[in-house]
Amino acid sequence: MAINNRNLLITGGTGFIGSHLLHKLAEQGHNLTVLSRNPQNRVIPYRPKLPEKVNVVTGDILQPQSLKQALAGQDAVIHLAADYRVGLAPTRQARQHMYQTNVIGTSNLLAAAQDADISKIVYMSSTAALGETQGALLDESHRHNGIFRSYYEETKHIAHELVVKQQCQGAPINIAISGGVFGLGDNSVLAQTVNAFLLGKIPFQIATTSTFQLCHVSHVCDGLITLLSPEIVRQNYILAGETFSMPELFQMLSHFCGRPSLPAKKASSLKIPAWLMDKLASLGLTMPLSCEALHIMDGSSYTYSSYKAQQQLGWSAGYPKEEFIEYVSHLATQLSSAKKDVA
């Protein structure tokens, strides 16, 4: 069968990365099926609309029977579905949902794919699953030291190890390990922070030396598509962009907006407010700060080398800093248009 005419199931296809990935796959002529808990909810603000001829089926990675039906007749699977929330309120319900989605859902999918004799699985992991690097640029072989700064990090680590185990036992899995991803249609903490800054709603920043990596969603999608290749068998590739810190990002935003730099506050001075906000969040209220968010900004680094992907796949992270400013410019235009519509 031609590589550009395969039957593909995508979990998380209506999410941020998935919505961009679908268009690239459709352009290559693949027959696409998207697993969705709510097939009627197909239009998400600022995210690409689903391409024409995409088959959207009702299903849930937590419902094995729906996975069995969705996998029938598929050649390959791209598993993107995940609960990605950082700064999570420490409630049992929130943690249970994240564990169920990121760990149990992944386990269900792998089992169903094995039963359906799927010939290729591409799993979307995260550098968070590999853990902190203490400032070094490490590779795919690095393993977590067991210090988790968020529950997302912990569940992605558990899921990653589960996938690696299946891979080592012969499952046809390729793993894409991305750092932070940005682009239109994102609704992560980073995107919310950028929007809040543009609206003038962030009065200060937290003093931190923590570093992480960012890459535009388009380049990450290119890497995911490459991992569908029949020639790439049971391989893991880091798809990480350029290294940033939050102070650096805020400086870029200040320069873009022509504003003075935000004053910085020590994380230690915010521990009590964060604790109180966690208590309010447990009541269902949305809070701008959490103890988990402070923990993330403790000076740790999550920095990895994409050398293997660059050399073996010809993959490129593009120009993250320039693309981030272009992304911010698009967001600013959208916010300006929204204000005019309200007026």
Short mmCIF file of C-alpha atoms in Angstrom, two decimals:
data_model
loop_
_atom_site.label_atom_id
_atom_site.label_comp_id
_atom_site.label_asym_id
_atom_site.label_seq_id
_atom_site.Cartn_x
_atom_site.Cartn_y
_atom_site.Cartn_z
CA MET A 1 0.00 0.00 0.00
CA ALA A 2 1.30 3.47 -0.86
CA ILE A 3 2.62 5.38 2.10
CA ASN A 4 0.38 8.34 1.26
CA ASN A 5 -2.83 6.34 1.12
CA ARG A 6 -3.15 4.61 4.46
CA ASN A 7 -6.01 4.33 6.90
CA LEU A 8 -5.01 6.24 10.03
CA LEU A 9 -6.71 6.58 13.40
CA ILE A 10 -5.77 9.66 15.40
CA THR A 11 -6.64 10.01 19.07
CA GLY A 12 -6.66 13.60 20.27
CA GLY A 13 -7.29 14.69 16.69
CA THR A 14 -9.52 17.57 17.73
CA GLY A 15 -6.91 18.86 20.18
CA PHE A 16 -4.27 21.50 19.58
CA ILE A 17 -1.54 19.41 17.95
CA GLY A 18 -4.02 17.01 16.37
CA SER A 19 -5.95 19.75 14.58
CA HIS A 20 -2.76 20.91 12.85
CA LEU A 21 -1.58 17.36 12.17
CA LEU A 22 -4.82 16.35 10.42
CA HIS A 23 -4.38 18.96 7.70
CA LYS A 24 -0.84 17.81 6.93
CA LEU A 25 -1.99 14.18 6.80
CA ALA A 26 -4.99 15.04 4.60
CA GLU A 27 -2.70 16.84 2.15
CA GLN A 28 -0.74 13.58 1.80
CA GLY A 29 -3.88 11.68 0.84
CA HIS A 30 -4.36 9.55 3.94
CA ASN A 31 -7.79 8.26 4.96
CA LEU A 32 -8.30 9.78 8.40
CA THR A 33 -10.43 8.69 11.32
CA VAL A 34 -10.62 10.77 14.49
CA LEU A 35 -11.73 9.32 17.80
CA SER A 36 -13.80 11.90 19.67
CA ARG A 37 -15.92 11.83 22.80
CA ASN A 38 -18.16 14.49 21.26
CA PRO A 39 -18.20 14.32 17.44
CA GLN A 40 -20.59 17.28 17.19
CA ASN A 41 -18.08 19.63 18.78
CA ARG A 42 -15.96 20.08 15.69
CA VAL A 43 -15.26 23.84 15.69
CA ILE A 44 -12.81 25.17 18.28
CA PRO A 45 -11.84 28.88 18.31
CA TYR A 46 -8.51 29.60 16.58
CA ARG A 47 -7.89 25.94 15.83
CA PRO A 48 -7.89 24.65 12.26
CA LYS A 49 -11.23 23.14 11.33
CA LEU A 50 -11.25 19.45 10.55
CA PRO A 51 -10.36 18.73 6.93
CA GLU A 52 -13.09 17.51 4.63
CA LYS A 53 -13.65 13.75 4.44
CA VAL A 54 -12.31 13.13 7.94
CA ASN A 55 -14.31 10.37 9.57
CA VAL A 56 -15.16 11.39 13.13
CA VAL A 57 -16.30 8.47 15.29
CA THR A 58 -17.68 8.49 18.79
CA GLY A 59 -15.31 6.85 21.21
CA ASP A 60 -13.13 7.18 24.25
CA ILE A 61 -9.71 5.73 25.06
CA LEU A 62 -11.21 4.78 28.42
CA GLN A 63 -13.80 2.59 26.66
CA PRO A 64 -12.02 -0.44 25.13
CA GLN A 65 -15.06 -1.48 23.08
CA SER A 66 -15.15 1.87 21.28
CA LEU A 67 -11.43 1.52 20.55
CA LYS A 68 -12.00 -1.91 19.04
CA GLN A 69 -14.60 -0.49 16.67
CA ALA A 70 -12.51 2.56 15.74
CA LEU A 71 -9.42 0.44 15.00
CA ALA A 72 -11.20 -1.88 12.60
CA GLY A 73 -9.63 -1.54 9.16
CA GLN A 74 -6.88 0.86 10.28
CA ASP A 75 -3.26 0.56 9.17
CA ALA A 76 -1.69 2.83 11.78
CA VAL A 77 -2.49 4.86 14.88
CA ILE A 78 -1.19 8.18 16.14
CA HIS A 79 -1.91 8.51 19.85
CA LEU A 80 -2.02 12.16 20.90
CA ALA A 81 -4.88 12.13 23.41
CA ALA A 82 -3.73 13.33 26.83
CA ASP A 83 -4.80 15.44 29.76
CA TYR A 84 -2.27 18.27 29.61
CA ARG A 85 -2.73 20.60 32.55
CA VAL A 86 0.12 22.13 34.50
CA GLY A 87 -0.59 23.90 37.76
CA LEU A 88 -3.24 21.33 38.61
CA ALA A 89 -5.27 21.80 41.78
CA PRO A 90 -4.44 18.94 44.19
CA THR A 91 -7.89 17.38 44.14
CA ARG A 92 -8.57 13.67 43.90
CA GLN A 93 -10.97 14.18 41.00
CA ALA A 94 -8.47 16.18 38.91
CA ARG A 95 -5.67 13.71 39.54
CA GLN A 96 -7.87 10.71 38.87
CA HIS A 97 -8.98 12.13 35.51
CA MET A 98 -5.39 12.85 34.49
CA TYR A 99 -4.17 9.38 35.50
CA GLN A 100 -7.06 7.68 33.76
CA THR A 101 -6.47 9.59 30.52
CA ASN A 102 -2.69 9.57 30.37
CA VAL A 103 -1.96 6.12 31.77
CA ILE A 104 -5.05 3.90 31.59
CA GLY A 105 -6.14 5.36 28.24
CA THR A 106 -2.71 4.71 26.74
CA SER A 107 -2.69 1.16 28.10
CA ASN A 108 -6.15 0.54 26.63
CA LEU A 109 -5.08 1.83 23.23
CA LEU A 110 -1.95 -0.33 23.08
CA ALA A 111 -3.93 -3.44 24.01
CA ALA A 112 -6.63 -2.69 21.45
CA ALA A 113 -4.04 -1.94 18.74
CA GLN A 114 -2.33 -5.27 19.42
CA ASP A 115 -5.64 -7.11 19.16
CA ALA A 116 -6.37 -5.31 15.87
CA ASP A 117 -2.92 -6.19 14.50
CA ILE A 118 -2.08 -2.54 13.82
CA SER A 119 1.22 -2.34 11.92
CA LYS A 120 2.39 1.06 13.20
CA ILE A 121 1.76 3.08 16.35
CA VAL A 122 3.16 6.58 16.88
CA TYR A 123 2.97 7.69 20.49
CA MET A 124 3.30 11.31 21.56
CA SER A 125 5.41 11.53 24.71
CA SER A 126 7.01 14.52 26.41
CA THR A 127 10.42 15.56 27.69
CA ALA A 128 8.63 15.87 31.04
CA ALA A 129 8.39 12.07 30.98
CA LEU A 130 12.20 11.87 30.91
CA GLY A 131 12.66 14.40 33.71
CA GLU A 132 14.96 17.25 34.58
CA THR A 133 18.40 17.57 33.00
CA GLN A 134 20.24 20.00 35.31
CA GLY A 135 21.00 22.26 32.36
CA ALA A 136 22.56 19.64 30.08
CA LEU A 137 21.24 18.72 26.63
CA LEU A 138 20.49 15.02 27.11
CA ASP A 139 19.23 12.41 24.67
CA GLU A 140 16.46 9.82 24.37
CA SER A 141 18.23 7.37 26.71
CA HIS A 142 17.86 9.60 29.78
CA ARG A 143 15.57 8.31 32.50
CA HIS A 144 13.61 10.18 35.13
CA ASN A 145 15.12 10.69 38.57
CA GLY A 146 11.75 10.31 40.30
CA ILE A 147 11.36 13.97 41.31
CA PHE A 148 8.04 15.09 39.82
CA ARG A 149 7.18 18.79 39.70
CA SER A 150 3.68 18.26 38.35
CA TYR A 151 1.18 15.44 38.26
CA TYR A 152 1.19 15.73 34.47
CA GLU A 153 4.92 14.96 34.54
CA GLU A 154 4.35 11.93 36.75
CA THR A 155 1.53 10.45 34.65
CA LYS A 156 3.40 11.02 31.38
CA HIS A 157 6.44 9.32 32.88
CA ILE A 158 4.38 6.29 33.90
CA ALA A 159 2.77 6.14 30.45
CA HIS A 160 6.13 6.56 28.70
CA GLU A 161 7.65 3.65 30.60
CA LEU A 162 4.60 1.55 29.81
CA VAL A 163 4.96 2.32 26.08
CA VAL A 164 8.71 1.65 26.11
CA LYS A 165 8.09 -1.73 27.75
CA GLN A 166 5.62 -2.69 25.00
CA GLN A 167 8.08 -1.43 22.39
CA CYS A 168 10.87 -3.58 23.82
CA GLN A 169 8.55 -6.58 23.69
CA GLY A 170 8.14 -6.11 19.95
CA ALA A 171 5.17 -3.76 19.58
CA PRO A 172 5.51 -1.63 16.40
CA ILE A 173 5.74 1.66 18.28
CA ASN A 174 7.70 4.80 17.47
CA ILE A 175 7.82 7.45 20.19
CA ALA A 176 7.94 11.18 19.55
CA ILE A 177 9.20 13.07 22.61
CA SER A 178 8.40 16.76 22.36
CA GLY A 179 9.21 19.70 24.55
CA GLY A 180 6.81 22.62 24.80
CA VAL A 181 4.71 23.27 21.69
CA PHE A 182 3.14 26.56 20.65
CA GLY A 183 0.91 27.75 17.83
CA LEU A 184 -2.58 29.01 17.04
CA GLY A 185 -5.34 27.10 18.78
CA ASP A 186 -3.24 26.28 21.83
CA ASN A 187 -4.98 26.55 25.19
CA SER A 188 -2.13 25.56 27.48
CA VAL A 189 -0.87 27.52 30.47
CA LEU A 190 1.70 29.13 28.16
CA ALA A 191 -0.97 30.31 25.72
CA GLN A 192 -3.16 31.57 28.55
CA THR A 193 -0.18 33.45 30.01
CA VAL A 194 0.62 35.10 26.67
CA ASN A 195 -3.01 36.13 26.22
CA ALA A 196 -3.18 37.51 29.75
CA PHE A 197 0.02 39.50 29.18
CA LEU A 198 -1.29 41.00 25.94
CA LEU A 199 -4.45 42.04 27.79
CA GLY A 200 -2.38 43.69 30.52
CA LYS A 201 -3.56 41.28 33.19
CA ILE A 202 -0.18 40.12 34.51
CA PRO A 203 1.20 42.55 37.10
CA PHE A 204 4.43 40.70 37.91
CA GLN A 205 6.53 37.66 37.05
CA ILE A 206 8.04 34.99 39.28
CA ALA A 207 11.82 35.13 39.59
CA THR A 208 13.09 31.80 38.29
CA THR A 209 16.00 30.21 36.45
CA SER A 210 13.93 27.25 35.23
CA THR A 211 14.42 26.46 31.55
CA PHE A 212 12.41 24.52 29.00
CA GLN A 213 12.17 24.19 25.23
CA LEU A 214 9.63 25.44 22.71
CA CYS A 215 8.90 24.45 19.12
CA HIS A 216 6.19 25.53 16.70
CA VAL A 217 3.43 22.96 16.24
CA SER A 218 4.05 22.68 12.50
CA HIS A 219 7.53 21.23 12.99
CA VAL A 220 6.35 18.78 15.64
CA CYS A 221 3.67 17.56 13.22
CA ASP A 222 6.33 17.04 10.55
CA GLY A 223 8.22 14.81 12.97
CA LEU A 224 5.12 12.81 13.85
CA ILE A 225 4.35 12.17 10.19
CA THR A 226 7.91 11.02 9.52
CA LEU A 227 7.55 8.41 12.27
CA LEU A 228 4.78 6.73 10.26
CA SER A 229 7.41 5.53 7.80
CA PRO A 230 7.62 1.71 7.52
CA GLU A 231 11.41 2.03 7.52
CA ILE A 232 11.44 3.49 11.04
CA VAL A 233 10.89 0.63 13.46
CA ARG A 234 10.65 0.87 17.27
CA GLN A 235 12.58 4.13 17.51
CA ASN A 236 12.37 7.09 19.90
CA TYR A 237 13.08 10.65 18.82
CA ILE A 238 13.23 13.90 20.73
CA LEU A 239 11.52 16.73 18.85
CA ALA A 240 12.48 19.72 20.98
CA GLY A 241 12.99 23.33 20.02
CA GLU A 242 15.04 26.17 21.44
CA THR A 243 15.69 26.70 25.14
CA PHE A 244 13.74 29.46 26.92
CA SER A 245 13.07 30.69 30.44
CA MET A 246 9.93 32.50 31.61
CA PRO A 247 11.86 35.74 32.32
CA GLU A 248 13.17 35.59 28.74
CA LEU A 249 9.67 35.05 27.35
CA PHE A 250 8.29 37.94 29.38
CA GLN A 251 11.13 40.13 28.13
CA MET A 252 10.25 39.21 24.55
CA LEU A 253 6.59 40.01 25.22
CA SER A 254 7.47 43.34 26.85
CA HIS A 255 9.61 44.27 23.86
CA PHE A 256 6.83 43.27 21.44
CA CYS A 257 4.26 45.39 23.30
CA GLY A 258 6.63 48.28 23.96
CA ARG A 259 6.16 47.97 27.71
CA PRO A 260 8.67 48.02 30.59
CA SER A 261 9.78 44.69 31.99
CA LEU A 262 7.53 43.11 34.60
CA PRO A 263 8.71 43.36 38.21
CA ALA A 264 9.81 40.01 39.65
CA LYS A 265 8.70 38.39 42.89
CA LYS A 266 10.41 35.50 44.67
CA ALA A 267 8.47 32.26 44.62
CA SER A 268 8.87 31.99 48.40
CA SER A 269 6.78 35.14 48.85
CA LEU A 270 3.88 33.51 46.99
CA LYS A 271 3.66 30.20 48.85
CA ILE A 272 0.82 31.26 51.16
CA PRO A 273 -1.28 32.87 48.37
CA ALA A 274 -0.73 29.74 46.24
CA TRP A 275 -1.83 27.50 49.12
CA LEU A 276 -4.98 29.55 49.60
CA MET A 277 -5.72 29.47 45.87
CA ASP A 278 -5.37 25.68 45.88
CA LYS A 279 -8.04 25.55 48.58
CA LEU A 280 -10.35 27.72 46.47
CA ALA A 281 -9.57 25.66 43.35
CA SER A 282 -10.69 22.54 45.21
CA LEU A 283 -14.12 24.20 45.40
CA GLY A 284 -14.26 24.45 41.63
CA LEU A 285 -12.98 28.01 41.22
CA THR A 286 -10.38 28.88 38.57
CA MET A 287 -7.28 30.39 40.14
CA PRO A 288 -4.25 32.11 38.53
CA LEU A 289 -1.70 30.43 40.80
CA SER A 290 -1.09 27.07 42.47
CA CYS A 291 1.53 25.35 44.59
CA GLU A 292 2.26 23.06 41.66
CA ALA A 293 2.93 26.06 39.40
CA LEU A 294 5.44 27.39 41.95
CA HIS A 295 7.08 23.99 42.21
CA ILE A 296 7.62 23.92 38.44
CA MET A 297 9.57 27.18 38.64
CA ASP A 298 12.11 25.91 41.17
CA GLY A 299 15.13 26.42 38.93
CA SER A 300 14.95 23.04 37.20
CA SER A 301 15.79 22.47 33.53
CA TYR A 302 14.07 20.28 30.96
CA THR A 303 16.43 20.58 28.02
CA TYR A 304 17.14 17.87 25.48
CA SER A 305 19.02 17.38 22.24
CA SER A 306 17.18 16.65 18.98
CA TYR A 307 20.43 15.53 17.35
CA LYS A 308 19.16 12.01 16.59
CA ALA A 309 16.04 13.32 14.83
CA GLN A 310 18.06 15.89 12.92
CA GLN A 311 20.61 13.35 11.72
CA GLN A 312 18.38 10.35 11.05
CA LEU A 313 15.12 12.02 10.02
CA GLY A 314 16.34 15.32 8.64
CA TRP A 315 14.01 16.96 11.16
CA SER A 316 14.28 20.65 12.00
CA ALA A 317 12.83 22.69 14.85
CA GLY A 318 12.72 25.72 12.57
CA TYR A 319 13.33 29.11 14.16
CA PRO A 320 11.48 29.01 17.50
CA LYS A 321 12.21 32.55 18.69
CA GLU A 322 11.17 34.18 15.43
CA GLU A 323 8.14 31.89 15.13
CA PHE A 324 7.13 32.61 18.72
CA ILE A 325 7.06 36.36 18.02
CA GLU A 326 5.02 35.70 14.88
CA TYR A 327 2.64 33.61 16.99
CA VAL A 328 2.33 36.43 19.53
CA SER A 329 1.61 38.86 16.69
CA HIS A 330 -1.24 36.62 15.48
CA LEU A 331 -2.65 36.42 19.01
CA ALA A 332 -2.49 40.20 19.37
CA THR A 333 -4.37 40.60 16.09
CA GLN A 334 -7.03 38.13 17.20
CA LEU A 335 -7.49 39.91 20.52
CA SER A 336 -7.76 43.26 18.75
CA SER A 337 -10.40 41.89 16.38
CA ALA A 338 -12.33 40.39 19.29
CA LYS A 339 -12.39 43.79 21.03
CA LYS A 340 -13.73 45.45 17.88
CA ASP A 341 -16.45 42.81 17.56
CA VAL A 342 -17.54 43.44 21.16
CA ALA A 343 -17.55 47.20 20.59
#
